[in-house]
Every structure is written in structure tokens, then in C-alpha cells.
């Protein structure tokens, strides 16, 4: 695989920050990685489409309150970055207490704000069984 | 809802072209709406992550060969466009022979090529039951 461009590296870093926020189960940390905009969307596995910053953040509040804490190991990571927009496709290998508990596939989209910092604007995760169909 | 910007309208149009290609069950029509690049990804409901133009197009070939023909009615459509990149979040209301047969939620990402034409670069669709969780 070719080395990442500088912009790709920043998008990969923003993607890592998103998963660190997820693993933290800390709403403030999650709030900090989402763009300050209502043009944001989030689809958790099996959930309906959520749009708008406060609606999306409310969903994280519910997840952090109601679900077991997860750790993420990413594989099959593809990073595309261009003109202040970036996206990552990856497989999330989900662990709980060190055990693999599931697989999900994710599309994460990032935008650069006026200060040059990158924020997530869309997270779409869905379950799959490796080997399907 | 505010009127679409010119760029949003072009992204919405590219999204429609994608679903028309899907409904056509014609591989050449689907081939024409995907960017000529290997930086493309596709996640069909329940499938694993597919990346690269030929891998993605091969998946459409299988779908067009093996699945019943579907029609799509879109709802909850959100269109974001900025600097030659656009994305659409929407709910796909799937019909077969006029009957609603399922719901999926989709994230579709588009890029403008050097000629100013828009192409899809990522399609991520996943099933959900309205009302969940």
C-alpha cells in the first residue's frame, strides 16, 4: 500500500480520534469530535437514520448509558482525502472484556473546518458476518 | 427545508442517477455512474466491505443476476455538498412488484471529476426496522 498523503494521514488521525471517543464512553469526548453543524448524520447498527448534531449526540448518550463498553480493532481500512473532505471505510472488530463479540463495517466521513481541524460528519455502521453472502 | 444550492442539486441528481441505474438492473448503466477510480467502496446490506472499482462492479453484476428486481422510493433525504464532494443520507423504501418489501438506510458519497460531472464513490446500505431501537 502506498504511503498516506499528508491529508490522508490527518483523516486517519481523525478516524482514530473518533474511535478513541467511542471507547472512552465519555459524551464530552464524543461531542468534541463531531463537526459543529446540523449537516451531520449517524446510523448505528440496526438503528434508523439520525440527522442533526443534537439528535446524533443524544444517540451517543443512550449508547454510553445502555450498552456494554467496547474496544475497536480496525481492519481493511481505506482512507480517501481530497480538498478538505475525507472518508474512511473499515471493518470494526468489536471486543468486550478482551473477547471478540462482533463485526461491523463502517463508513466514516470527515470535514475540515475553517481552522484546519478535522471533524466527523457521518458515521454509518452496520453488522455483518464475515464470509457473507 | 431551504432550497438546494446549485451544488446540492447536482448531488441530488447524481443520487437519482444511481438509483435509476440500480432499478435498471443494467450493469452498463451502473458502471457509468461509478467514478473511474479504485478509491471506491460499496457495502450492500449484510455484505462485507468491498473496495476497488472492479470488485464493486462485480457485486452489482451478482445482484442484478441473482436478486428480484427492486424499485426505490427515497425518504428522509439529506444532501450535503461542498467543494466538489457531496453526500446523501436517505431511507430506501424497497418495492418489488409494487409491494413494500423492506427498508434500508443508505449513505452515498459523490465526487466531481475534472470535467465537472458527478460520480458515486461510496454506497453503504444497511437494513433496519423502523422504530428501532
Short mmCIF file of C-alpha atoms in Angstrom, two decimals:
data_model
loop_
_atom_site.label_atom_id
_atom_site.label_comp_id
_atom_site.label_asym_id
_atom_site.label_seq_id
_atom_site.Cartn_x
_atom_site.Cartn_y
_atom_site.Cartn_z
CA UNK A 1 0.00 0.00 0.00
CA UNK A 2 1.32 3.44 -0.89
CA UNK A 3 2.20 5.79 1.94
CA UNK A 4 -0.54 8.15 3.05
CA UNK A 5 -0.56 11.72 1.80
CA UNK A 6 -0.45 14.40 4.50
CA UNK A 7 -4.21 14.92 4.13
CA UNK A 8 -4.91 11.18 4.29
CA UNK A 9 -2.86 10.97 7.48
CA UNK A 10 -4.96 13.74 9.04
CA UNK A 11 -8.17 11.91 8.10
CA UNK A 12 -6.79 8.64 9.51
CA UNK A 13 -5.96 10.53 12.70
CA UNK A 14 -9.49 11.98 12.89
CA UNK A 15 -10.83 8.46 12.44
CA UNK A 16 -8.68 7.23 15.34
CA UNK A 17 -9.91 10.14 17.47
CA UNK A 18 -13.49 9.12 16.73
CA UNK A 19 -12.86 5.53 17.87
CA UNK A 20 -10.98 6.69 20.96
CA UNK A 21 -14.02 8.83 21.82
CA UNK A 22 -16.25 5.80 21.27
CA UNK A 23 -14.07 3.65 23.53
CA UNK A 24 -13.99 6.37 26.19
CA UNK A 25 -17.77 6.14 26.67
CA UNK A 26 -17.43 9.83 27.55
CA UNK A 27 -20.05 12.05 25.95
CA UNK A 28 -17.90 15.19 26.11
CA UNK A 29 -15.09 13.45 24.24
CA UNK A 30 -17.57 12.26 21.62
CA UNK A 31 -19.11 15.75 21.38
CA UNK A 32 -15.64 17.17 20.65
CA UNK A 33 -15.03 15.03 17.54
CA UNK A 34 -18.30 15.89 15.74
CA UNK A 35 -18.49 18.95 13.50
CA UNK A 36 -20.46 21.88 14.95
CA UNK A 37 -23.16 21.61 12.30
CA UNK A 38 -26.59 20.12 11.72
CA UNK A 39 -25.32 18.63 8.46
CA UNK A 40 -24.26 15.50 10.30
CA UNK A 41 -25.69 12.00 10.18
CA UNK A 42 -25.27 8.82 12.16
CA UNK A 43 -26.50 5.29 11.60
CA UNK A 44 -25.77 2.82 14.36
CA UNK A 45 -26.11 -0.88 13.50
CA UNK A 46 -29.81 -1.62 13.11
CA UNK A 47 -30.88 1.89 14.07
CA UNK A 48 -32.73 4.34 11.90
CA UNK A 49 -31.08 7.30 10.20
CA UNK A 50 -30.29 10.11 12.66
CA UNK A 51 -29.51 13.61 11.40
CA UNK A 52 -28.60 16.86 13.16
CA UNK A 53 -25.95 17.41 15.79
CA UNK A 54 -28.09 17.22 18.93
CA UNK A 55 -30.02 14.16 17.72
CA UNK A 56 -26.76 12.38 16.92
CA UNK A 57 -25.17 13.30 20.26
CA UNK A 58 -28.28 12.15 22.11
CA UNK A 59 -27.83 8.73 20.48
CA UNK A 60 -24.29 8.51 21.85
CA UNK A 61 -25.59 9.42 25.28
CA UNK A 62 -28.01 6.46 25.08
CA UNK A 63 -25.30 4.11 23.82
CA UNK A 64 -22.86 5.11 26.51
CA UNK A 65 -25.56 4.63 29.14
CA UNK A 66 -27.11 1.40 27.94
CA UNK A 67 -24.55 -0.76 26.17
CA UNK A 68 -21.51 -2.68 27.36
CA UNK A 69 -18.21 -0.93 26.85
CA UNK A 70 -16.49 -1.88 23.61
CA UNK A 71 -13.00 -1.77 22.21
CA UNK A 72 -12.35 -1.48 18.50
CA UNK A 73 -9.70 -3.07 16.36
CA UNK A 74 -9.93 -1.81 12.79
CA UNK A 75 -9.08 -3.78 9.65
CA UNK A 76 -9.48 -3.32 5.89
CA UNK A 77 -9.03 0.41 6.41
CA UNK A 78 -9.34 2.56 3.25
CA UNK A 79 -8.70 6.29 3.61
CA UNK A 80 -9.55 8.80 0.89
CA UNK A 81 -8.90 12.53 1.33
CA UNK A 82 -9.31 15.42 -1.05
CA UNK A 83 -9.92 19.15 -0.75
CA UNK A 84 -10.86 19.19 2.92
CA UNK A 85 -13.14 16.18 2.82
CA UNK A 86 -12.14 12.68 3.77
CA UNK A 87 -13.72 9.34 4.27
CA UNK A 88 -12.76 6.03 5.75
CA UNK A 89 -14.18 2.61 5.05
CA UNK A 90 -13.22 -0.03 7.57
CA UNK A 91 -14.18 -3.17 9.40
CA UNK A 92 -14.73 -2.78 13.14
CA UNK A 93 -13.67 -5.85 15.11
CA UNK A 94 -15.60 -5.35 18.34
CA UNK A 95 -14.25 -6.57 21.64
CA UNK A 96 -15.72 -6.63 25.12
CA UNK A 97 -13.52 -7.68 28.04
CA UNK A 98 -10.93 -8.80 25.50
CA UNK A 99 -13.28 -11.17 23.65
CA UNK A 100 -14.30 -10.58 20.05
CA UNK A 101 -18.05 -10.01 20.25
CA UNK A 102 -18.93 -8.95 16.73
CA UNK A 103 -18.04 -7.41 13.42
CA UNK A 104 -19.36 -4.28 11.84
CA UNK A 105 -18.49 -2.43 8.69
CA UNK A 106 -18.29 1.34 8.84
CA UNK A 107 -18.23 4.36 6.58
CA UNK A 108 -16.96 7.49 8.33
CA UNK A 109 -16.92 10.89 6.66
CA UNK A 110 -14.85 13.86 7.84
CA UNK A 111 -14.65 17.56 7.01
CA UNK A 112 -12.05 20.16 7.76
CA UNK A 113 -13.33 23.29 9.49
CA UNK A 114 -12.13 26.85 8.88
CA UNK A 115 -9.32 26.36 11.41
CA UNK A 116 -7.98 23.38 9.50
CA UNK A 117 -9.12 20.84 12.10
CA UNK A 118 -10.92 17.69 11.02
CA UNK A 119 -14.27 16.54 12.41
CA UNK A 120 -16.56 13.62 11.75
CA UNK A 121 -19.81 14.43 9.92
CA UNK A 122 -21.17 10.97 9.19
CA UNK A 123 -20.79 7.59 10.88
CA UNK A 124 -22.60 4.65 9.30
CA UNK A 125 -22.03 1.25 10.89
CA UNK A 126 -23.78 -1.98 10.09
CA UNK A 127 -23.36 -5.56 11.21
CA UNK A 128 -22.16 -8.33 9.00
CA UNK A 129 -20.98 -11.90 9.25
CA UNK A 130 -17.62 -12.37 7.55
CA UNK A 131 -17.99 -14.58 4.53
CA UNK A 132 -21.44 -13.40 3.61
CA UNK A 133 -23.14 -13.53 1.26
CA UNK B 1 -36.41 22.99 4.22
CA UNK B 2 -34.24 25.57 2.48
CA UNK B 3 -33.89 25.32 -1.30
CA UNK B 4 -30.95 23.35 -2.55
CA UNK B 5 -27.81 25.15 -3.64
CA UNK B 6 -26.73 24.51 -7.22
CA UNK B 7 -24.12 22.03 -5.99
CA UNK B 8 -26.61 20.24 -3.74
CA UNK B 9 -28.98 19.93 -6.70
CA UNK B 10 -26.21 18.28 -8.74
CA UNK B 11 -25.50 15.83 -5.93
CA UNK B 12 -29.22 15.05 -5.57
CA UNK B 13 -29.31 14.44 -9.33
CA UNK B 14 -26.29 12.10 -9.12
CA UNK B 15 -28.07 10.25 -6.32
CA UNK B 16 -31.15 9.85 -8.51
CA UNK B 17 -28.97 8.59 -11.37
CA UNK B 18 -27.50 5.98 -9.04
CA UNK B 19 -30.95 4.69 -8.05
CA UNK B 20 -32.14 4.72 -11.66
CA UNK B 21 -29.10 2.59 -12.52
CA UNK B 22 -29.97 0.26 -9.63
CA UNK B 23 -33.58 -0.04 -10.82
CA UNK B 24 -32.44 -0.66 -14.40
CA UNK B 25 -30.65 -3.88 -13.36
CA UNK B 26 -28.34 -2.98 -16.25
CA UNK B 27 -24.65 -3.37 -15.45
CA UNK B 28 -23.52 -0.85 -18.09
CA UNK B 29 -25.80 1.81 -16.61
CA UNK B 30 -24.43 1.07 -13.13
CA UNK B 31 -20.86 1.11 -14.45
CA UNK B 32 -21.47 4.60 -15.86
CA UNK B 33 -22.42 6.17 -12.52
CA UNK B 34 -19.33 5.00 -10.57
CA UNK B 35 -16.15 7.08 -10.59
CA UNK B 36 -13.29 5.66 -12.71
CA UNK B 37 -11.12 5.04 -9.65
CA UNK B 38 -10.16 2.32 -7.24
CA UNK B 39 -10.91 4.67 -4.35
CA UNK B 40 -14.49 3.46 -4.29
CA UNK B 41 -16.30 1.35 -1.73
CA UNK B 42 -19.62 -0.44 -1.54
CA UNK B 43 -21.43 -2.15 1.32
CA UNK B 44 -24.63 -3.92 0.41
CA UNK B 45 -26.97 -4.83 3.29
CA UNK B 46 -25.33 -7.65 5.25
CA UNK B 47 -22.36 -7.93 2.87
CA UNK B 48 -18.77 -7.34 3.70
CA UNK B 49 -16.86 -4.21 2.74
CA UNK B 50 -15.99 -4.15 -0.97
CA UNK B 51 -13.36 -1.76 -2.29
CA UNK B 52 -11.98 -1.06 -5.78
CA UNK B 53 -13.91 -0.37 -8.95
CA UNK B 54 -13.92 -3.84 -10.47
CA UNK B 55 -14.75 -5.58 -7.18
CA UNK B 56 -17.65 -3.19 -6.65
CA UNK B 57 -18.95 -3.60 -10.19
CA UNK B 58 -18.71 -7.38 -9.90
CA UNK B 59 -21.01 -7.17 -6.87
CA UNK B 60 -23.61 -5.33 -8.95
CA UNK B 61 -23.33 -7.99 -11.60
CA UNK B 62 -24.16 -10.63 -8.96
CA UNK B 63 -27.04 -8.59 -7.56
CA UNK B 64 -28.54 -7.97 -10.98
CA UNK B 65 -28.26 -11.67 -11.78
CA UNK B 66 -29.44 -13.15 -8.51
CA UNK B 67 -31.95 -10.86 -6.80
CA UNK B 68 -35.51 -9.84 -7.62
CA UNK B 69 -35.85 -6.51 -9.34
CA UNK B 70 -36.45 -3.65 -6.93
CA UNK B 71 -37.87 -0.15 -7.10
CA UNK B 72 -36.76 2.55 -4.68
CA UNK B 73 -38.75 5.30 -3.05
CA UNK B 74 -36.49 7.57 -1.02
CA UNK B 75 -37.42 9.39 2.18
CA UNK B 76 -35.60 11.39 4.87
CA UNK B 77 -33.19 12.59 2.20
CA UNK B 78 -30.34 14.81 3.44
CA UNK B 79 -27.97 16.26 0.82
CA UNK B 80 -24.68 17.94 1.71
CA UNK B 81 -22.39 19.35 -0.98
CA UNK B 82 -19.18 21.29 -0.70
CA UNK B 83 -16.12 21.81 -2.87
CA UNK B 84 -16.77 19.02 -5.34
CA UNK B 85 -17.73 16.42 -2.77
CA UNK B 86 -21.26 15.54 -1.82
CA UNK B 87 -23.07 13.01 0.26
CA UNK B 88 -26.61 11.86 0.72
CA UNK B 89 -28.18 10.12 3.68
CA UNK B 90 -31.56 8.60 2.97
CA UNK B 91 -34.02 5.85 3.72
CA UNK B 92 -34.65 3.41 0.88
CA UNK B 93 -38.22 2.13 0.81
CA UNK B 94 -37.83 -1.01 -1.28
CA UNK B 95 -40.62 -2.26 -3.50
CA UNK B 96 -40.99 -5.38 -5.60
CA UNK B 97 -43.99 -5.70 -7.93
CA UNK B 98 -45.47 -2.63 -6.24
CA UNK B 99 -45.33 -4.08 -2.71
CA UNK B 100 -43.11 -2.62 0.00
CA UNK B 101 -40.65 -5.41 0.78
CA UNK B 102 -38.19 -3.74 3.10
CA UNK B 103 -36.42 -0.69 4.42
CA UNK B 104 -32.77 0.18 4.25
CA UNK B 105 -30.80 3.22 5.27
CA UNK B 106 -28.10 4.45 2.93
CA UNK B 107 -25.09 6.72 2.88
CA UNK B 108 -24.00 7.66 -0.65
CA UNK B 109 -20.89 9.69 -1.36
CA UNK B 110 -20.19 11.51 -4.63
CA UNK B 111 -17.20 13.29 -6.20
CA UNK B 112 -16.93 15.64 -9.11
CA UNK B 113 -14.41 14.65 -11.78
CA UNK B 114 -12.19 17.02 -13.76
CA UNK B 115 -14.98 17.55 -16.31
CA UNK B 116 -17.37 18.73 -13.61
CA UNK B 117 -19.51 15.58 -13.73
CA UNK B 118 -20.54 13.86 -10.50
CA UNK B 119 -19.98 10.16 -9.78
CA UNK B 120 -20.71 7.90 -6.86
CA UNK B 121 -17.66 6.72 -4.87
CA UNK B 122 -19.29 5.04 -1.89
CA UNK B 123 -22.63 3.30 -1.34
CA UNK B 124 -23.32 1.92 2.12
CA UNK B 125 -26.74 0.41 2.68
CA UNK B 126 -27.96 -1.46 5.72
CA UNK B 127 -31.30 -2.88 6.78
CA UNK B 128 -33.36 -1.56 9.63
CA UNK B 129 -36.82 -1.91 11.06
CA UNK B 130 -38.48 1.48 11.51
CA UNK B 131 -38.94 2.26 15.15
CA UNK B 132 -35.78 0.53 16.32
CA UNK B 133 -34.20 0.54 18.75
#
